[in-house]
Coordinates of C-alpha atoms in Angstrom, one line a residue:
M1 CA 128.6 162.8 47.2
L2 CA 125.4 161.2 45.9
L3 CA 127.1 157.9 45.4
R4 CA 128.2 157.7 49.1
Y5 CA 124.7 158.6 50.3
Q6 CA 123.2 155.9 48.2
Q7 CA 125.8 153.3 49.4
S8 CA 125.1 154.4 53.0
H9 CA 121.4 154.1 52.4
V10 CA 121.8 150.6 51.0
I11 CA 123.8 149.5 54.1
T12 CA 121.1 150.8 56.4
V13 CA 118.4 148.9 54.7
S14 CA 120.4 145.8 54.9
K15 CA 120.7 146.0 58.7
I16 CA 117.0 146.4 59.0
Q17 CA 116.5 143.3 56.8
I18 CA 118.9 141.3 58.9
Q19 CA 117.2 142.4 62.1
S20 CA 113.8 141.5 60.7
L21 CA 115.1 138.1 59.6
V22 CA 116.5 137.4 63.1
I23 CA 113.3 138.4 64.7
T24 CA 111.3 136.2 62.3
V25 CA 113.5 133.2 63.0
I26 CA 113.3 133.7 66.8
A27 CA 109.5 134.0 66.5
F28 CA 109.3 130.9 64.4
V29 CA 111.3 128.9 66.9
I30 CA 109.1 130.1 69.8
V31 CA 105.9 129.3 68.0
S32 CA 107.3 125.9 67.0
F33 CA 108.1 125.0 70.6
V34 CA 104.7 126.1 71.7
V35 CA 102.9 124.0 69.1
I36 CA 105.1 121.0 69.8
A37 CA 104.5 121.4 73.5
M38 CA 100.7 121.5 72.9
L39 CA 100.8 118.5 70.7
T40 CA 102.9 116.4 73.0
T41 CA 100.9 117.3 76.2
A42 CA 97.4 116.9 74.7
G43 CA 97.4 113.1 75.3
N44 CA 96.7 110.4 72.8
Y45 CA 94.2 112.4 70.7
S46 CA 94.0 112.4 67.0
R47 CA 92.4 115.9 67.3
F48 CA 91.8 118.4 70.1
A49 CA 88.8 116.8 71.9
S50 CA 87.0 118.6 74.6
T51 CA 88.8 116.6 77.2
A52 CA 92.2 117.9 75.9
V53 CA 91.0 121.5 75.9
H54 CA 89.6 120.9 79.5
D55 CA 92.9 119.5 80.7
F56 CA 94.9 122.4 79.1
T57 CA 92.7 125.1 80.6
S58 CA 91.7 123.5 83.9
S59 CA 94.4 125.3 85.9
L60 CA 93.2 128.7 84.8
Q61 CA 91.0 130.8 87.1
S62 CA 87.4 131.1 86.1
E63 CA 87.7 134.9 86.5
L64 CA 89.8 135.0 83.4
F65 CA 87.1 133.5 81.2
I66 CA 84.5 135.9 82.7
H67 CA 86.8 138.9 81.9
V68 CA 87.3 137.6 78.3
I69 CA 83.5 137.3 77.8
G70 CA 83.1 140.7 79.5
T71 CA 85.1 142.4 76.8
E72 CA 82.2 141.7 74.5
N73 CA 79.3 141.8 77.0
R74 CA 79.8 144.3 79.9
H75 CA 76.9 142.8 81.8
Y76 CA 79.1 139.9 82.9
L77 CA 81.5 142.3 84.6
E78 CA 78.7 144.3 86.2
A79 CA 77.3 141.1 87.7
A80 CA 80.6 140.6 89.6
P81 CA 82.0 144.1 90.5
E82 CA 84.1 142.7 93.3
M83 CA 86.0 140.5 90.9
S84 CA 89.6 141.6 90.4
T85 CA 91.2 141.8 86.9
P86 CA 93.5 138.8 86.3
N87 CA 97.2 139.4 86.0
L88 CA 97.9 138.4 82.4
S89 CA 101.6 137.8 83.0
S90 CA 100.7 135.4 85.8
V91 CA 98.1 133.7 83.7
A92 CA 100.6 133.3 80.8
L93 CA 103.2 131.8 83.2
E94 CA 100.7 129.4 84.7
L95 CA 99.5 128.3 81.3
A96 CA 103.0 127.7 80.0
T97 CA 104.6 126.2 83.1
Q98 CA 101.7 125.0 85.3
V99 CA 103.2 127.1 88.1
N100 CA 100.8 129.2 90.2
L101 CA 102.6 131.9 92.1
E102 CA 99.9 131.8 94.8
D103 CA 100.3 128.1 95.4
P104 CA 103.7 127.0 96.6
R105 CA 102.8 123.3 95.9
T106 CA 103.1 123.9 92.2
F107 CA 106.8 124.7 92.5
L108 CA 107.5 121.3 93.9
G109 CA 104.8 119.1 92.5
R110 CA 106.8 118.0 89.5
E111 CA 110.1 117.7 91.3
L112 CA 109.3 115.6 94.4
P113 CA 108.1 112.1 93.8
G114 CA 104.5 111.6 94.9
F115 CA 104.1 115.2 95.9
E116 CA 101.9 116.1 92.9
V117 CA 99.3 113.6 94.1
F118 CA 98.5 115.9 97.1
D119 CA 96.6 118.4 95.0
D120 CA 93.4 118.6 97.1
T121 CA 91.5 121.8 97.7
I122 CA 90.2 122.8 101.1
V123 CA 86.6 124.1 100.5
V124 CA 85.8 124.6 104.2
A125 CA 88.5 124.4 106.8
G126 CA 87.6 123.1 110.2
E127 CA 89.6 123.9 113.3
G128 CA 93.3 123.2 112.7
T129 CA 92.8 122.1 109.1
D130 CA 95.4 123.2 106.6
L131 CA 97.6 121.6 103.8
T132 CA 99.5 119.6 106.4
T133 CA 96.5 118.0 108.0
M134 CA 94.5 116.9 105.0
S135 CA 93.0 113.5 104.6
I136 CA 95.5 110.7 103.8
E137 CA 94.6 107.3 102.5
S138 CA 96.4 104.3 103.8
S139 CA 98.5 102.4 101.3
P140 CA 97.4 98.7 101.1
P141 CA 99.9 96.2 102.6
P142 CA 102.2 94.3 100.2
D143 CA 100.1 91.2 100.6
A144 CA 96.8 92.9 100.2
F145 CA 95.9 91.0 97.1
I146 CA 97.1 87.6 98.3
D147 CA 94.2 85.3 99.3
Q148 CA 95.4 84.6 102.8
E149 CA 94.6 81.4 104.6
E150 CA 93.5 83.3 107.7
D151 CA 90.8 85.0 105.7
K152 CA 89.3 81.6 104.9
G153 CA 89.2 80.5 108.5
E154 CA 86.5 80.8 111.0
K155 CA 85.6 84.4 111.7
E156 CA 84.3 86.0 114.9
E157 CA 80.6 86.6 115.3
V158 CA 79.6 90.1 114.2
R159 CA 76.4 92.0 114.7
P160 CA 73.6 91.4 112.2
S161 CA 73.3 93.7 109.2
L162 CA 70.9 96.6 109.3
S163 CA 68.7 96.7 106.3
H164 CA 65.2 97.7 105.3
E165 CA 63.4 97.0 102.1
D166 CA 62.2 100.7 102.1
A167 CA 65.5 102.2 103.1
L168 CA 66.2 105.8 102.4
V169 CA 69.9 105.7 103.3
H170 CA 72.5 103.3 101.9
I171 CA 75.8 103.0 103.7
V172 CA 78.8 101.4 102.0
H173 CA 82.5 100.9 102.9
T174 CA 84.6 101.0 99.8
H175 CA 87.8 100.4 101.8
N176 CA 86.0 98.0 104.2
R177 CA 89.2 96.6 105.8
E178 CA 90.5 100.0 107.0
A179 CA 91.4 99.2 110.6
F180 CA 92.3 101.0 113.8
H181 CA 95.7 100.4 115.4
P182 CA 94.3 99.8 119.0
Y183 CA 92.5 96.7 117.7
S184 CA 94.6 95.6 114.7
G185 CA 98.0 95.2 116.3
G186 CA 99.3 98.1 114.4
E187 CA 98.1 96.9 111.0
N188 CA 96.4 99.3 108.6
Y189 CA 94.0 96.7 107.3
A190 CA 92.0 94.0 109.1
T191 CA 89.1 91.7 108.3
E192 CA 87.5 92.3 111.7
Q193 CA 87.0 95.4 113.9
N194 CA 87.4 97.8 111.0
I195 CA 85.6 100.7 109.5
V196 CA 82.5 98.7 108.9
E197 CA 81.8 98.8 112.7
V198 CA 81.6 102.6 112.4
G199 CA 79.2 102.4 109.5
K200 CA 77.0 100.0 111.4
E201 CA 77.0 102.3 114.4
I202 CA 75.8 105.2 112.2
G203 CA 73.2 102.9 110.7
R204 CA 72.0 101.8 114.1
H205 CA 71.4 105.4 115.3
L206 CA 69.6 106.3 112.1
D207 CA 67.4 103.2 112.4
E208 CA 66.5 104.1 116.0
A209 CA 65.6 107.6 114.9
G210 CA 63.1 106.1 112.4
I211 CA 65.2 106.6 109.3
P212 CA 65.2 103.2 107.4
V213 CA 68.8 102.4 106.4
D214 CA 70.6 99.7 104.5
V215 CA 74.1 99.1 105.8
N216 CA 76.2 97.1 103.3
E217 CA 78.8 94.9 104.8
D218 CA 80.2 93.3 101.7
D219 CA 83.9 92.5 101.8
I220 CA 84.8 94.8 98.9
H221 CA 88.5 94.2 99.4
G222 CA 87.9 90.5 99.1
M223 CA 85.9 91.0 96.0
L224 CA 88.9 92.9 94.5
I225 CA 91.0 89.8 95.2
D226 CA 88.4 87.5 93.7
R227 CA 88.3 89.6 90.5
G228 CA 92.0 90.0 90.3
L229 CA 91.7 93.8 90.4
H230 CA 94.2 96.4 91.8
F231 CA 93.4 98.3 94.9
S232 CA 92.8 101.4 92.9
R233 CA 89.7 99.8 91.4
S234 CA 88.0 99.7 94.8
Y235 CA 85.5 102.3 93.8
D236 CA 84.5 100.3 90.6
V237 CA 83.6 97.4 92.8
S238 CA 81.7 99.5 95.4
R239 CA 79.9 101.2 92.5
D240 CA 78.5 97.8 91.5
V241 CA 77.3 97.4 95.1
V242 CA 75.6 100.8 95.2
V243 CA 74.0 100.5 91.7
D244 CA 72.7 97.1 92.6
A245 CA 71.1 98.6 95.8
K246 CA 69.6 101.4 93.8
N247 CA 68.1 99.0 91.2
K248 CA 66.5 97.0 94.0
N249 CA 65.2 99.9 96.0
D250 CA 63.8 103.0 94.3
N251 CA 63.4 104.7 97.7
L252 CA 67.1 105.1 98.3
E253 CA 68.0 108.8 98.3
F254 CA 71.1 109.2 100.4
F255 CA 74.4 107.4 100.0
I256 CA 77.2 107.4 102.5
D257 CA 80.6 106.0 101.9
V258 CA 82.4 105.6 105.3
H259 CA 86.2 105.7 105.5
R260 CA 89.0 106.0 108.0
D261 CA 91.7 108.6 107.7
S262 CA 95.4 107.8 108.2
Q263 CA 96.3 111.0 110.0
P264 CA 97.6 110.5 113.7
H265 CA 95.5 110.8 116.8
D266 CA 96.2 114.4 117.6
I267 CA 94.8 115.5 114.2
T268 CA 91.8 113.2 114.1
T269 CA 90.6 113.7 117.7
A270 CA 88.7 116.6 119.4
T271 CA 87.9 117.1 123.0
I272 CA 84.2 118.0 123.6
N273 CA 82.7 118.3 127.0
G274 CA 85.8 116.7 128.5
E275 CA 85.6 113.6 126.3
A276 CA 87.6 112.5 123.3
W277 CA 85.7 112.4 120.0
Q278 CA 87.0 111.3 116.6
R279 CA 86.8 114.1 114.0
T280 CA 85.0 113.9 110.6
F281 CA 86.2 115.1 107.2
F282 CA 84.0 115.3 104.1
V283 CA 85.7 114.5 100.8
V284 CA 84.1 115.7 97.5
G285 CA 85.1 114.2 94.1
T286 CA 85.4 116.9 91.5
D287 CA 85.8 114.7 88.4
H288 CA 82.2 114.7 87.4
P289 CA 79.9 117.5 86.1
D290 CA 77.5 117.8 89.1
Y291 CA 80.0 117.7 91.9
E292 CA 78.9 121.2 93.1
R293 CA 75.7 119.6 94.4
N294 CA 77.6 117.0 96.4
K295 CA 79.8 119.8 97.7
A296 CA 76.7 121.8 98.8
L297 CA 75.5 118.8 100.8
A298 CA 78.9 118.2 102.4
T299 CA 79.2 121.9 103.3
E300 CA 75.8 122.0 104.8
L301 CA 76.4 119.0 107.0
H302 CA 79.8 120.3 108.0
Y303 CA 78.3 123.6 109.3
R304 CA 75.5 121.7 111.1
L305 CA 78.1 119.5 112.9
E306 CA 80.1 122.6 113.8
D307 CA 77.0 124.3 115.2
E308 CA 76.1 121.4 117.4
Y309 CA 79.7 120.0 118.2
P310 CA 82.3 122.8 117.7
G311 CA 85.6 121.3 116.5
L312 CA 84.2 118.0 115.5
S313 CA 84.4 118.5 111.7
R314 CA 87.7 119.0 110.1
G315 CA 86.0 120.5 107.0
V316 CA 85.2 119.8 103.4
L317 CA 87.9 118.7 100.9
E318 CA 87.8 118.7 97.1
R319 CA 89.7 115.9 95.5
G320 CA 90.2 115.2 91.8
G321 CA 92.7 114.9 89.0
A322 CA 95.6 112.5 88.5
G323 CA 96.5 110.1 91.2
T324 CA 93.0 109.7 92.7
N325 CA 89.6 108.3 91.7
G326 CA 88.1 111.8 91.7
V327 CA 84.5 110.7 91.5
F328 CA 84.0 108.4 94.5
N329 CA 80.6 107.3 93.0
Q330 CA 79.2 110.7 93.9
D331 CA 77.9 111.0 90.3
L332 CA 75.2 108.5 91.2
S333 CA 73.3 111.0 93.3
P334 CA 73.5 114.6 94.5
N335 CA 73.0 113.2 98.0
A336 CA 76.0 111.0 97.8
M337 CA 78.9 111.7 100.3
L338 CA 82.2 110.4 101.4
I339 CA 83.1 110.9 105.0
E340 CA 86.3 110.1 106.9
M341 CA 85.4 109.0 110.4
G342 CA 88.4 109.4 112.7
G343 CA 91.9 108.2 112.0
I344 CA 94.1 105.2 112.4
D345 CA 94.7 105.6 116.1
N346 CA 91.1 106.3 117.3
T347 CA 89.2 104.0 119.6
F348 CA 85.7 102.7 119.2
D349 CA 84.6 104.8 122.2
E350 CA 85.8 107.9 120.3
L351 CA 84.3 106.7 117.0
N352 CA 80.9 105.8 118.4
R353 CA 80.4 109.2 120.0
S354 CA 81.0 110.9 116.7
A355 CA 79.0 108.3 114.8
E356 CA 76.0 109.1 116.9
A357 CA 76.5 112.8 116.4
F358 CA 76.8 112.5 112.6
A359 CA 73.7 110.3 112.5
T360 CA 71.8 112.9 114.5
I361 CA 72.8 115.6 112.0
V362 CA 71.9 113.4 109.0
E363 CA 68.6 112.4 110.6
T364 CA 67.6 116.1 111.1
Y365 CA 68.6 117.0 107.6
I366 CA 66.7 114.1 106.0
Y367 CA 63.5 114.9 108.0
E368 CA 63.7 118.5 106.8
Q369 CA 64.1 117.4 103.2
L370 CA 61.1 115.1 103.5
E371 CA 58.9 117.8 105.1
E372 CA 59.9 120.2 102.2
E373 CA 58.9 117.5 99.7
E374 CA 55.5 116.9 101.4
G375 CA 54.9 120.7 101.4
E376 CA 55.4 121.0 97.7

């Protein structure tokens, strides 16, 4: 009787050992896969640099980190009582798969070619602004980097540049050949009657209001060709232009990069007082440490536009990460901004109305800032 009990006891212990062994093997396999995944997705780093850690955790909500710190210091949680407790299962899923259950784009971002690029965030949505109406940049034509003969020929006379040795505002056009279909024969890019004309119109109104302005008309697209650079390096070239202007003029405080959107006419146009106006869209680059200050400026100007001209501004957009520049030279100044003026189908009548409105808003803002500085 004792012998059978001992034999049964031995068999039971053996089952537990087998179960423990299986669990250990499974756990080892899971841990191995996690470690391998971390090593292979961390980039070309010999060690875990801060950039690797940033990329790995950038998708996590900031509330999670606050709650983690709050477990040690309750004051952090008391400072934000309205903050909800993060769902740990959702956080684990997002960290492991980069899928956010609250953002449908993450389900398709890795499956549809090119879809992952459209990962912008709407900070402030203007009238009619959603994920389907966000700013779209025109792709350069196939011959964009061929030194065309017509570019070397005689050009039409253009209005003189607006510049001032004591300028407070600098206007640049990183994609200076962005054109408008009513004047370009349906082409997205042109050497004449392009986005530069809109920047000059903004500068003219600022100048008339007593704001000294320097409107840069350099052919940045042509400079790309001369340097043999890809279109994606446009902001590197315009950065040289802006830095050079800053070095020559210490008074420069505000920097405006004027662009043209590629959305159709119905999205980029508003009717105000019975007239058609092109709509504006502020774009903030998030791939630099101080972008919050640029975002604050863009948000302030958006609301001022909306107060004076309801429906004129499409909102404020955050843009960063893979597939885009993500800085747009806004790291050079907290008063740097990128604004989309209208779209590919807008006319200069529509553009000029909004250029004057935008200049008026900027003028008022600048004078307020100058008065505050004098009062300090």
